[in-house]
Every structure is written in C-alpha cells, then in structure tokens.
PDB file of C-alpha atoms in Angstrom:
ATOM      1  CA  MET A 732      29.537   5.909   3.059  1.00 49.00           C
ATOM      2  CA  ARG A 733      30.417   4.507   6.503  1.00 62.00           C
ATOM      3  CA  ASP A 734      26.896   5.122   7.737  1.00 62.00           C
ATOM      4  CA  ALA A 735      25.515   3.248   4.715  1.00 57.00           C
ATOM      5  CA  ILE A 736      27.818   0.279   5.519  1.00 63.00           C
ATOM      6  CA  LYS A 737      26.762   0.283   9.166  1.00 66.00           C
ATOM      7  CA  ILE A 738      23.096   0.432   8.206  1.00 66.00           C
ATOM      8  CA  SER A 739      23.533  -2.351   5.672  1.00 64.00           C
ATOM      9  CA  ILE A 740      25.155  -4.566   8.341  1.00 69.00           C
ATOM     10  CA  VAL A 741      22.360  -3.914  10.809  1.00 68.00           C
ATOM     11  CA  PHE A 742      19.740  -4.732   8.208  1.00 66.00           C
ATOM     12  CA  THR A 743      21.484  -7.850   7.178  1.00 68.00           C
ATOM     13  CA  ILE A 744      21.619  -9.070  10.772  1.00 70.00           C
ATOM     14  CA  LEU A 745      17.927  -8.232  11.362  1.00 67.00           C
ATOM     15  CA  PHE A 746      16.957  -9.929   8.104  1.00 65.00           C
ATOM     16  CA  LEU A 747      18.796 -13.128   8.979  1.00 66.00           C
ATOM     17  CA  LEU A 748      17.313 -13.134  12.490  1.00 66.00           C
ATOM     18  CA  TYR A 749      13.782 -12.816  11.123  1.00 64.00           C
ATOM     19  CA  THR A 750      14.192 -15.356   8.304  1.00 61.00           C
ATOM     20  CA  LEU A 751      15.829 -17.945  10.590  1.00 61.00           C
ATOM     21  CA  PHE A 752      12.681 -18.076  12.742  1.00 58.00           C
ATOM     22  CA  ILE A 753      10.183 -18.288   9.931  1.00 56.00           C
ATOM     23  CA  ILE A 754       8.325 -21.533   9.670  1.00 54.00           C
ATOM     24  CA  PRO A 755       5.130 -22.193   7.656  1.00 50.00           C
ATOM     25  CA  GLU A 756       3.138 -22.585  10.876  1.00 50.00           C
ATOM     26  CA  LEU A 757       4.287 -19.235  12.291  1.00 52.00           C
ATOM     27  CA  GLY A 758       1.605 -16.584  12.567  1.00 55.00           C
ATOM     28  CA  ASP A 759      -2.069 -16.583  11.701  1.00 59.00           C
ATOM     29  CA  LEU A 760      -2.364 -17.152   7.968  1.00 66.00           C
ATOM     30  CA  GLY A 761      -6.153 -17.342   7.858  1.00 64.00           C
ATOM     31  CA  GLY A 762      -8.604 -14.636   6.918  1.00 76.00           C
ATOM     32  CA  ASP A 763      -7.046 -11.826   4.925  1.00 85.00           C
ATOM     33  CA  ASN A 764      -3.690 -13.627   4.626  1.00 89.00           C
ATOM     34  CA  ALA A 765      -5.340 -16.588   2.919  1.00 88.00           C
ATOM     35  CA  GLN A 766      -7.463 -14.300   0.695  1.00 91.00           C
ATOM     36  CA  TYR A 767      -4.374 -12.503  -0.696  1.00 94.00           C
ATOM     37  CA  ILE A 768      -2.803 -15.914  -1.460  1.00 94.00           C
ATOM     38  CA  PHE A 769      -5.948 -17.120  -3.256  1.00 94.00           C
ATOM     39  CA  LEU A 770      -6.014 -13.909  -5.263  1.00 96.00           C
ATOM     40  CA  ALA A 771      -2.395 -14.399  -6.261  1.00 96.00           C
ATOM     41  CA  GLU A 772      -3.214 -17.974  -7.292  1.00 96.00           C
ATOM     42  CA  SER A 773      -6.170 -16.744  -9.339  1.00 95.00           C
ATOM     43  CA  ILE A 774      -3.859 -14.394 -11.238  1.00 96.00           C
ATOM     44  CA  ALA A 775      -1.079 -16.997 -11.618  1.00 95.00           C
ATOM     45  CA  HIS A 776      -3.501 -19.601 -13.022  1.00 94.00           C
ATOM     46  CA  GLY A 777      -5.047 -17.191 -15.548  1.00 93.00           C
ATOM     47  CA  LYS A 778      -8.466 -16.974 -13.838  1.00 93.00           C
ATOM     48  CA  GLY A 779      -8.393 -13.156 -13.531  1.00 92.00           C
ATOM     49  CA  TYR A 780      -8.822 -11.333 -10.265  1.00 94.00           C
ATOM     50  CA  ALA A 781     -11.340 -13.702  -8.678  1.00 92.00           C
ATOM     51  CA  SER A 782     -12.198 -15.227  -5.269  1.00 90.00           C
ATOM     52  CA  ILE A 783     -11.412 -18.757  -6.305  1.00 92.00           C
ATOM     53  CA  ASN A 784     -11.932 -19.916  -2.732  1.00 87.00           C
ATOM     54  CA  TYR A 785     -15.708 -19.374  -3.091  1.00 86.00           C
ATOM     55  CA  PRO A 786     -18.278 -21.188  -5.235  1.00 87.00           C
ATOM     56  CA  GLY A 787     -18.373 -19.922  -8.786  1.00 86.00           C
ATOM     57  CA  SER A 788     -15.065 -17.998  -8.330  1.00 88.00           C
ATOM     58  CA  PRO A 789     -16.753 -14.573  -8.341  1.00 89.00           C
ATOM     59  CA  PRO A 790     -14.720 -11.500  -9.326  1.00 91.00           C
ATOM     60  CA  HIS A 791     -13.005 -10.145  -6.290  1.00 91.00           C
ATOM     61  CA  THR A 792     -13.993  -6.556  -5.407  1.00 89.00           C
ATOM     62  CA  LYS A 793     -12.709  -5.906  -1.892  1.00 87.00           C
ATOM     63  CA  TYR A 794      -8.922  -5.874  -1.739  1.00 92.00           C
ATOM     64  CA  PRO A 795      -6.848  -3.969  -4.348  1.00 94.00           C
ATOM     65  CA  PHE A 796      -4.573  -6.005  -6.611  1.00 95.00           C
ATOM     66  CA  ILE A 797      -0.993  -4.794  -6.104  1.00 97.00           C
ATOM     67  CA  PHE A 798      -0.080  -7.095  -3.251  1.00 97.00           C
ATOM     68  CA  PRO A 799      -1.489 -10.231  -4.913  1.00 97.00           C
ATOM     69  CA  VAL A 800       0.443  -9.249  -8.062  1.00 97.00           C
ATOM     70  CA  LEU A 801       3.626  -9.162  -5.976  1.00 97.00           C
ATOM     71  CA  LEU A 802       2.903 -12.651  -4.690  1.00 97.00           C
ATOM     72  CA  THR A 803       2.136 -14.047  -8.120  1.00 97.00           C
ATOM     73  CA  PRO A 804       5.657 -14.737  -9.370  1.00 96.00           C
ATOM     74  CA  ILE A 805       6.300 -16.863  -6.262  1.00 96.00           C
ATOM     75  CA  ILE A 806       3.243 -19.008  -7.006  1.00 96.00           C
ATOM     76  CA  LEU A 807       4.119 -19.214 -10.703  1.00 94.00           C
ATOM     77  CA  PHE A 808       7.600 -20.506 -10.125  1.00 94.00           C
ATOM     78  CA  PHE A 809       7.605 -22.060  -6.661  1.00 92.00           C
ATOM     79  CA  GLY A 810       3.972 -22.900  -5.934  1.00 90.00           C
ATOM     80  CA  GLU A 811       2.326 -21.918  -2.662  1.00 88.00           C
ATOM     81  CA  ASN A 812       5.634 -21.417  -0.842  1.00 88.00           C
ATOM     82  CA  LEU A 813       4.796 -19.619   2.333  1.00 86.00           C
ATOM     83  CA  ILE A 814       8.426 -19.244   3.325  1.00 83.00           C
ATOM     84  CA  LEU A 815       9.216 -17.226   0.186  1.00 89.00           C
ATOM     85  CA  MET A 816       6.091 -15.139   0.731  1.00 91.00           C
ATOM     86  CA  HIS A 817       7.240 -14.326   4.268  1.00 84.00           C
ATOM     87  CA  ILE A 818      10.747 -13.406   2.922  1.00 84.00           C
ATOM     88  CA  LEU A 819       9.196 -11.140   0.320  1.00 91.00           C
ATOM     89  CA  VAL A 820       7.246  -9.290   3.013  1.00 88.00           C
ATOM     90  CA  ILE A 821      10.410  -9.033   5.160  1.00 83.00           C
ATOM     91  CA  LEU A 822      12.451  -7.554   2.267  1.00 85.00           C
ATOM     92  CA  ILE A 823       9.776  -5.033   1.455  1.00 90.00           C
ATOM     93  CA  SER A 824       9.449  -4.113   5.146  1.00 84.00           C
ATOM     94  CA  PHE A 825      13.194  -3.470   5.502  1.00 80.00           C
ATOM     95  CA  LEU A 826      13.218  -1.431   2.328  1.00 85.00           C
ATOM     96  CA  ALA A 827      10.378   0.664   3.775  1.00 86.00           C
ATOM     97  CA  VAL A 828      12.239   1.220   6.987  1.00 81.00           C
ATOM     98  CA  PHE A 829      15.422   2.145   5.077  1.00 81.00           C
ATOM     99  CA  LEU A 830      13.448   4.632   2.928  1.00 85.00           C
ATOM    100  CA  SER A 831      12.024   6.072   6.167  1.00 83.00           C
ATOM    101  CA  TYR A 832      15.597   6.667   7.321  1.00 79.00           C
ATOM    102  CA  GLN A 833      16.454   8.367   3.981  1.00 80.00           C
ATOM    103  CA  TYR A 834      13.407  10.625   4.443  1.00 82.00           C
ATOM    104  CA  LEU A 835      14.345  11.621   7.962  1.00 80.00           C
ATOM    105  CA  LYS A 836      18.146  11.872   7.782  1.00 76.00           C
ATOM    106  CA  ASP A 837      18.139  15.437   6.377  1.00 73.00           C
ATOM    107  CA  ARG A 838      15.717  16.534   9.052  1.00 77.00           C
ATOM    108  CA  ILE A 839      17.319  15.137  12.164  1.00 75.00           C
ATOM    109  CA  SER A 840      20.857  14.259  13.395  1.00 73.00           C
ATOM    110  CA  LYS A 841      22.537  11.073  12.108  1.00 71.00           C
ATOM    111  CA  GLY A 842      22.640   9.539  15.554  1.00 72.00           C
ATOM    112  CA  LEU A 843      18.925  10.117  16.122  1.00 76.00           C
ATOM    113  CA  GLY A 844      18.151   8.869  12.606  1.00 71.00           C
ATOM    114  CA  ILE A 845      20.064   5.573  13.166  1.00 73.00           C
ATOM    115  CA  MET A 846      18.371   5.115  16.563  1.00 76.00           C
ATOM    116  CA  LEU A 847      14.956   5.613  14.981  1.00 74.00           C
ATOM    117  CA  LEU A 848      15.975   3.181  12.241  1.00 73.00           C
ATOM    118  CA  LEU A 849      16.848   0.534  14.843  1.00 72.00           C
ATOM    119  CA  LEU A 850      13.698   1.172  16.884  1.00 74.00           C
ATOM    120  CA  THR A 851      11.523   0.909  13.807  1.00 72.00           C
ATOM    121  CA  GLY A 852      13.349  -2.173  12.483  1.00 68.00           C
ATOM    122  CA  THR A 853      12.888  -4.009  15.757  1.00 69.00           C
ATOM    123  CA  ALA A 854       9.444  -2.696  16.739  1.00 71.00           C
ATOM    124  CA  PRO A 855       6.946  -5.382  17.882  1.00 69.00           C
ATOM    125  CA  ILE A 856       4.364  -4.096  15.413  1.00 68.00           C
ATOM    126  CA  LEU A 857       6.822  -4.638  12.562  1.00 69.00           C
ATOM    127  CA  ALA A 858       7.668  -8.155  13.842  1.00 68.00           C
ATOM    128  CA  ASN A 859       3.964  -8.855  14.060  1.00 70.00           C
ATOM    129  CA  SER A 860       3.467  -7.854  10.460  1.00 71.00           C
ATOM    130  CA  LEU A 861       6.372  -9.980   9.300  1.00 69.00           C
ATOM    131  CA  ILE A 862       4.763 -13.182  10.470  1.00 74.00           C
ATOM    132  CA  ARG A 863       1.753 -12.512   8.340  1.00 81.00           C
ATOM    133  CA  ILE A 864       1.242 -12.210   4.589  1.00 88.00           C
ATOM    134  CA  LEU A 865      -0.581  -8.943   4.435  1.00 90.00           C
ATOM    135  CA  SER A 866      -0.417  -5.676   2.460  1.00 92.00           C
ATOM    136  CA  ASP A 867       0.561  -3.411   5.331  1.00 91.00           C
ATOM    137  CA  MET A 868       4.293  -3.387   4.755  1.00 90.00           C
ATOM    138  CA  PRO A 869       4.031  -3.009   0.932  1.00 94.00           C
ATOM    139  CA  TYR A 870       1.709  -0.063   1.528  1.00 95.00           C
ATOM    140  CA  PHE A 871       4.217   1.420   3.957  1.00 92.00           C
ATOM    141  CA  PHE A 872       6.961   1.063   1.316  1.00 94.00           C
ATOM    142  CA  PHE A 873       4.974   2.702  -1.514  1.00 96.00           C
ATOM    143  CA  THR A 874       3.782   5.456   0.760  1.00 96.00           C
ATOM    144  CA  VAL A 875       7.277   6.494   1.902  1.00 93.00           C
ATOM    145  CA  LEU A 876       8.598   6.133  -1.682  1.00 95.00           C
ATOM    146  CA  ALA A 877       5.892   8.450  -2.976  1.00 95.00           C
ATOM    147  CA  MET A 878       6.504  10.966  -0.228  1.00 93.00           C
ATOM    148  CA  ILE A 879      10.274  11.072  -0.903  1.00 93.00           C
ATOM    149  CA  TYR A 880       9.989  11.425  -4.638  1.00 94.00           C
ATOM    150  CA  ILE A 881       7.175  13.963  -4.685  1.00 94.00           C
ATOM    151  CA  GLU A 882       8.782  16.088  -1.973  1.00 91.00           C
ATOM    152  CA  ARG A 883      12.124  16.180  -3.808  1.00 91.00           C
ATOM    153  CA  CYS A 884      10.433  17.202  -7.013  1.00 92.00           C
ATOM    154  CA  ILE A 885       8.565  19.999  -5.261  1.00 89.00           C
ATOM    155  CA  ASP A 886      11.773  21.167  -3.532  1.00 87.00           C
ATOM    156  CA  LYS A 887      13.512  21.371  -6.941  1.00 89.00           C
ATOM    157  CA  GLY A 888      10.503  23.028  -8.579  1.00 85.00           C
ATOM    158  CA  GLU A 889      10.060  20.080 -10.989  1.00 87.00           C
ATOM    159  CA  LEU A 890       6.416  20.272 -11.997  1.00 87.00           C
ATOM    160  CA  SER A 891       6.482  18.987 -15.560  1.00 91.00           C
ATOM    161  CA  ASN A 892       3.629  16.910 -16.949  1.00 92.00           C
ATOM    162  CA  LYS A 893       5.909  13.896 -16.905  1.00 93.00           C
ATOM    163  CA  LYS A 894       6.595  14.414 -13.189  1.00 94.00           C
ATOM    164  CA  ILE A 895       2.842  14.794 -12.451  1.00 94.00           C
ATOM    165  CA  PHE A 896       2.273  11.462 -14.237  1.00 95.00           C
ATOM    166  CA  LEU A 897       5.029   9.827 -12.120  1.00 96.00           C
ATOM    167  CA  TRP A 898       3.531  11.304  -8.960  1.00 95.00           C
ATOM    168  CA  SER A 899       0.149   9.842  -9.929  1.00 96.00           C
ATOM    169  CA  SER A 900       1.725   6.449 -10.647  1.00 97.00           C
ATOM    170  CA  LEU A 901       3.338   6.321  -7.193  1.00 97.00           C
ATOM    171  CA  LEU A 902       0.107   7.393  -5.499  1.00 97.00           C
ATOM    172  CA  LEU A 903      -1.780   4.729  -7.436  1.00 97.00           C
ATOM    173  CA  LEU A 904       0.709   2.066  -6.318  1.00 97.00           C
ATOM    174  CA  ALA A 905      -0.069   3.035  -2.739  1.00 97.00           C
ATOM    175  CA  TYR A 906      -3.838   3.256  -3.340  1.00 97.00           C
ATOM    176  CA  PHE A 907      -4.058  -0.102  -5.149  1.00 97.00           C
ATOM    177  CA  THR A 908      -2.072  -1.709  -2.335  1.00 97.00           C
ATOM    178  CA  ARG A 909      -4.429  -0.387   0.322  1.00 95.00           C
ATOM    179  CA  THR A 910      -7.291   2.029  -0.443  1.00 93.00           C
ATOM    180  CA  ILE A 911      -6.365   4.196   2.507  1.00 93.00           C
ATOM    181  CA  GLY A 912      -3.710   5.481   0.155  1.00 94.00           C
ATOM    182  CA  PHE A 913      -6.355   7.901  -1.089  1.00 95.00           C
ATOM    183  CA  VAL A 914      -5.351  10.200   1.791  1.00 95.00           C
ATOM    184  CA  LEU A 915      -1.967  10.708   0.088  1.00 95.00           C
ATOM    185  CA  PHE A 916      -3.740  12.070  -2.951  1.00 96.00           C
ATOM    186  CA  LEU A 917      -5.850  14.340  -0.735  1.00 95.00           C
ATOM    187  CA  GLY A 918      -2.827  15.593   1.100  1.00 94.00           C
ATOM    188  CA  LEU A 919      -0.994  16.435  -2.128  1.00 94.00           C
ATOM    189  CA  MET A 920      -4.036  18.159  -3.534  1.00 94.00           C
ATOM    190  CA  ALA A 921      -4.367  20.262  -0.401  1.00 93.00           C
ATOM    191  CA  TYR A 922      -0.719  21.255  -0.701  1.00 91.00           C
ATOM    192  CA  LEU A 923      -0.999  22.227  -4.334  1.00 91.00           C
ATOM    193  CA  PHE A 924      -4.163  24.215  -3.706  1.00 91.00           C
ATOM    194  CA  SER A 925      -2.491  26.138  -0.924  1.00 92.00           C
ATOM    195  CA  LYS A 926       0.491  26.910  -3.175  1.00 87.00           C
ATOM    196  CA  ALA A 927      -1.889  28.134  -5.909  1.00 87.00           C
ATOM    197  CA  ILE A 928      -3.643  30.428  -3.476  1.00 90.00           C
ATOM    198  CA  ILE A 929      -0.421  31.785  -1.883  1.00 87.00           C
ATOM    199  CA  ASP A 930       1.664  32.187  -5.047  1.00 81.00           C
ATOM    200  CA  LYS A 931      -0.612  34.348  -7.197  1.00 81.00           C
ATOM    201  CA  GLN A 932       1.911  34.590 -10.030  1.00 83.00           C
ATOM    202  CA  LYS A 933       2.022  30.867 -10.520  1.00 82.00           C
ATOM    203  CA  SER A 934      -1.561  30.049  -9.575  1.00 87.00           C
ATOM    204  CA  ILE A 935      -2.552  29.169 -13.144  1.00 89.00           C
ATOM    205  CA  VAL A 936       0.361  26.770 -13.439  1.00 86.00           C
ATOM    206  CA  TYR A 937      -0.566  25.081 -10.125  1.00 88.00           C
ATOM    207  CA  PHE A 938      -4.186  24.739 -11.101  1.00 91.00           C
ATOM    208  CA  LYS A 939      -3.192  23.121 -14.413  1.00 91.00           C
ATOM    209  CA  LYS A 940      -1.034  20.641 -12.501  1.00 91.00           C
ATOM    210  CA  ILE A 941      -3.892  19.965 -10.112  1.00 93.00           C
ATOM    211  CA  SER A 942      -6.152  19.203 -13.021  1.00 94.00           C
ATOM    212  CA  LEU A 943      -3.622  16.807 -14.546  1.00 94.00           C
ATOM    213  CA  LEU A 944      -3.097  15.091 -11.207  1.00 95.00           C
ATOM    214  CA  MET A 945      -6.828  14.598 -10.807  1.00 95.00           C
ATOM    215  CA  VAL A 946      -7.118  13.064 -14.284  1.00 95.00           C
ATOM    216  CA  PHE A 947      -4.101  10.776 -13.961  1.00 96.00           C
ATOM    217  CA  PHE A 948      -5.029   9.595 -10.462  1.00 97.00           C
ATOM    218  CA  LEU A 949      -8.803   9.632 -10.311  1.00 96.00           C
ATOM    219  CA  LEU A 950      -9.575   7.981 -13.689  1.00 97.00           C
ATOM    220  CA  PRO A 951      -8.045   4.557 -12.709  1.00 97.00           C
ATOM    221  CA  VAL A 952      -9.628   4.893  -9.221  1.00 96.00           C
ATOM    222  CA  ILE A 953     -13.062   5.592 -10.718  1.00 96.00           C
ATOM    223  CA  LEU A 954     -12.758   2.730 -13.195  1.00 96.00           C
ATOM    224  CA  TRP A 955     -11.726   0.304 -10.442  1.00 94.00           C
ATOM    225  CA  SER A 956     -14.529   1.515  -8.157  1.00 91.00           C
ATOM    226  CA  ALA A 957     -17.043   1.084 -10.954  1.00 92.00           C
ATOM    227  CA  ARG A 958     -15.844  -2.487 -11.453  1.00 91.00           C
ATOM    228  CA  SER A 959     -16.229  -3.171  -7.754  1.00 87.00           C
ATOM    229  CA  LEU A 960     -19.744  -1.745  -7.603  1.00 85.00           C
ATOM    230  CA  TYR A 961     -20.774  -3.684 -10.749  1.00 87.00           C
ATOM    231  CA  PHE A 962     -19.560  -7.081  -9.538  1.00 86.00           C
ATOM    232  CA  SER A 963     -20.185  -6.882  -5.782  1.00 74.00           C
ATOM    233  CA  THR A 964     -23.308  -7.874  -3.858  1.00 62.00           C
ATOM    234  CA  PRO A 965     -24.101  -7.434  -0.110  1.00 53.00           C
ATOM    235  CA  LEU A 966     -23.941 -11.186   0.564  1.00 47.00           C
ATOM    236  CA  ASP A 967     -20.946 -11.984  -1.594  1.00 49.00           C
ATOM    237  CA  HIS A 968     -17.835 -12.947   0.402  1.00 47.00           C
ATOM    238  CA  GLY A 969     -15.795 -11.032  -2.165  1.00 44.00           C
ATOM    239  CA  SER A 970     -17.844  -7.904  -1.524  1.00 53.00           C
ATOM    240  CA  SER A 971     -16.481  -4.400  -1.626  1.00 53.00           C
ATOM    241  CA  TYR A 972     -15.898  -1.995   1.202  1.00 55.00           C
ATOM    242  CA  TYR A 973     -18.928  -0.073  -0.034  1.00 54.00           C
ATOM    243  CA  HIS A 974     -21.341  -2.885   0.835  1.00 57.00           C
ATOM    244  CA  GLU A 975     -19.339  -4.026   3.887  1.00 57.00           C
ATOM    245  CA  ALA A 976     -19.653  -0.581   5.445  1.00 56.00           C
ATOM    246  CA  LEU A 977     -23.492  -0.921   5.296  1.00 57.00           C
ATOM    247  CA  LEU A 978     -23.696  -4.357   6.915  1.00 56.00           C
ATOM    248  CA  LEU A 979     -24.898  -4.843  10.498  1.00 54.00           C
ATOM    249  CA  ASN A 980     -22.051  -7.311  11.056  1.00 55.00           C
ATOM    250  CA  PRO A 981     -19.404  -7.745   8.259  1.00 54.00           C
ATOM    251  CA  TYR A 982     -18.675 -11.259   9.591  1.00 51.00           C
ATOM    252  CA  LYS A 983     -22.366 -12.251   9.411  1.00 55.00           C
ATOM    253  CA  PRO A 984     -23.641 -10.688   6.114  1.00 56.00           C
ATOM    254  CA  GLU A 985     -26.816 -12.714   6.363  1.00 54.00           C
ATOM    255  CA  LEU A 986     -27.992 -10.296   9.053  1.00 60.00           C
ATOM    256  CA  GLY A 987     -28.416  -7.615   6.446  1.00 59.00           C
ATOM    257  CA  ASN A 988     -27.705  -3.914   6.498  1.00 62.00           C
ATOM    258  CA  ILE A 989     -27.478  -1.632   9.513  1.00 63.00           C
ATOM    259  CA  ASP A 990     -30.308   0.819  10.126  1.00 58.00           C
ATOM    260  CA  PHE A 991     -29.981   4.488  11.095  1.00 54.00           C
ATOM    261  CA  LEU A 992     -30.477   3.877  14.853  1.00 59.00           C
ATOM    262  CA  GLY A 993     -27.948   1.058  14.791  1.00 56.00           C
ATOM    263  CA  PHE A 994     -25.450   3.270  12.986  1.00 52.00           C
ATOM    264  CA  ILE A 995     -25.626   6.181  15.468  1.00 54.00           C
ATOM    265  CA  SER A 996     -25.555   3.842  18.439  1.00 54.00           C
TER     266      SER A 996
END
C-alpha cells in the first residue's frame, strides 16, 4: 500500500510538471499529428472515417481508427482543443508506464522496479512523445495491458472461449491503434503452438483455442484490410501502407512505384 502511495505521488508530480509546460505551440503538430486530428474531426462531425483535409474527403485507409476515436470526445465537447489532447496523451502514457511497473514488479525487486518506473517516466523519448499527438503511447498502453491480462490467464490455466475472445479484443485494440500490433498476435500464436507440441495430452485443446483466436482476431483484420485495399489508390494521400510500401518516395507519390533494382539497392 505504501509503495502504491509513493508511486501515485511521483506520477502526480510528473503529470503536473508535464501539463504545466504544455502550450498549443509546443511540439511539431504537423504531418501525422494533424492527420489524426482531422480523422477525429471526421468522426465527430459524422463524416465517417475520411481524410477531410483532402479534396473530396476520400475514405482514409492508412492509419487505424482507435486513436482518432479516443480524440473524438474532446472535439465533440470542446472543439479542437490541443491542450486537452496533449493531456489525454499524457494520462495514457503514465497509465502505460504504471502498467509496465505492474508487469515487472513480480519479476524484479521493488527498488529496481521503482527505479525503472522513474527512468521510464522521465525518459526523453517519453517526453518527446508527450509533446505530440500521436498513437505511440496509446499503443504502448494497450500492448502492456494485453500482455498482463493474457499472461495472467495463461498462468492460471484460464483458456475458456470467453477468455480467448477477451484476448483477441485486447490484441485488436493494440492492432487498430498501430498495425505493428500484429506481432503480438504472432507471438501469442507461437506460444500456443509450442504448448500444443510440448503438452501432448492437451494438444487438441490448444489447437482448438488457436483456431478460435485466429477467427476472433483475423476476421476484423481481414475486413479492415479489404476496406483499405478497396478504397486506396497509389496517388491518394490517404493511401494505405500496402501502396506506400511500393512507392519510390512516399513523400512524392507522383514519382510512381519502385522497381526491383531500386528495391534491392
């Protein structure tokens, strides 16, 4: 209990320090920052998930939707309030750091855990993220949350269909915040496959759970990917990662796609 109070005091001080120095002009809010805000505005104004900052407001196909959805209530009730958006990112960031401490505290000493907590909470890379309105910190939060919950279920042997659905939901929150979250799914699949191979007596149970996990997780991912492929074009500013990966220069799409020699060079 005392440790929790100490940690709460530290986080309150850090939070106040960060929020006191936030001003609308702080940080670079162009590029991806602006795009997330425009996407949140599109949702808030009932225009769907669209790039309203481009002619014709084409459907947006590049960035996943979780972070813009988190920003939407701010725009609905307070307008384009950059201060509140910064504060939201700060709160999510500190929750992510706190969850990281919860994840580590049973694996290392309390003193080392608190030291890592302080180092993480004051790290320059974290401060750099807090002066921007990007999805990095929400992704960090959902990733650690998924890891904690799934690992605790596995440790307790809780592999019910309901638990598998909840696992998938947490993994999808991470994936639809940043698509790199797909690696969490791959890691969990690799673990369950290894358990199925090692534990011969429960291999059928594990393979059933693997099948359920694939259905619950992959179906929304496939549907979203299909939407992205359907609406995106190589020269569209709201293009998907699929098309962007093929461009010679993502910042100059008019140059066209990269050829094989350009790719290997």
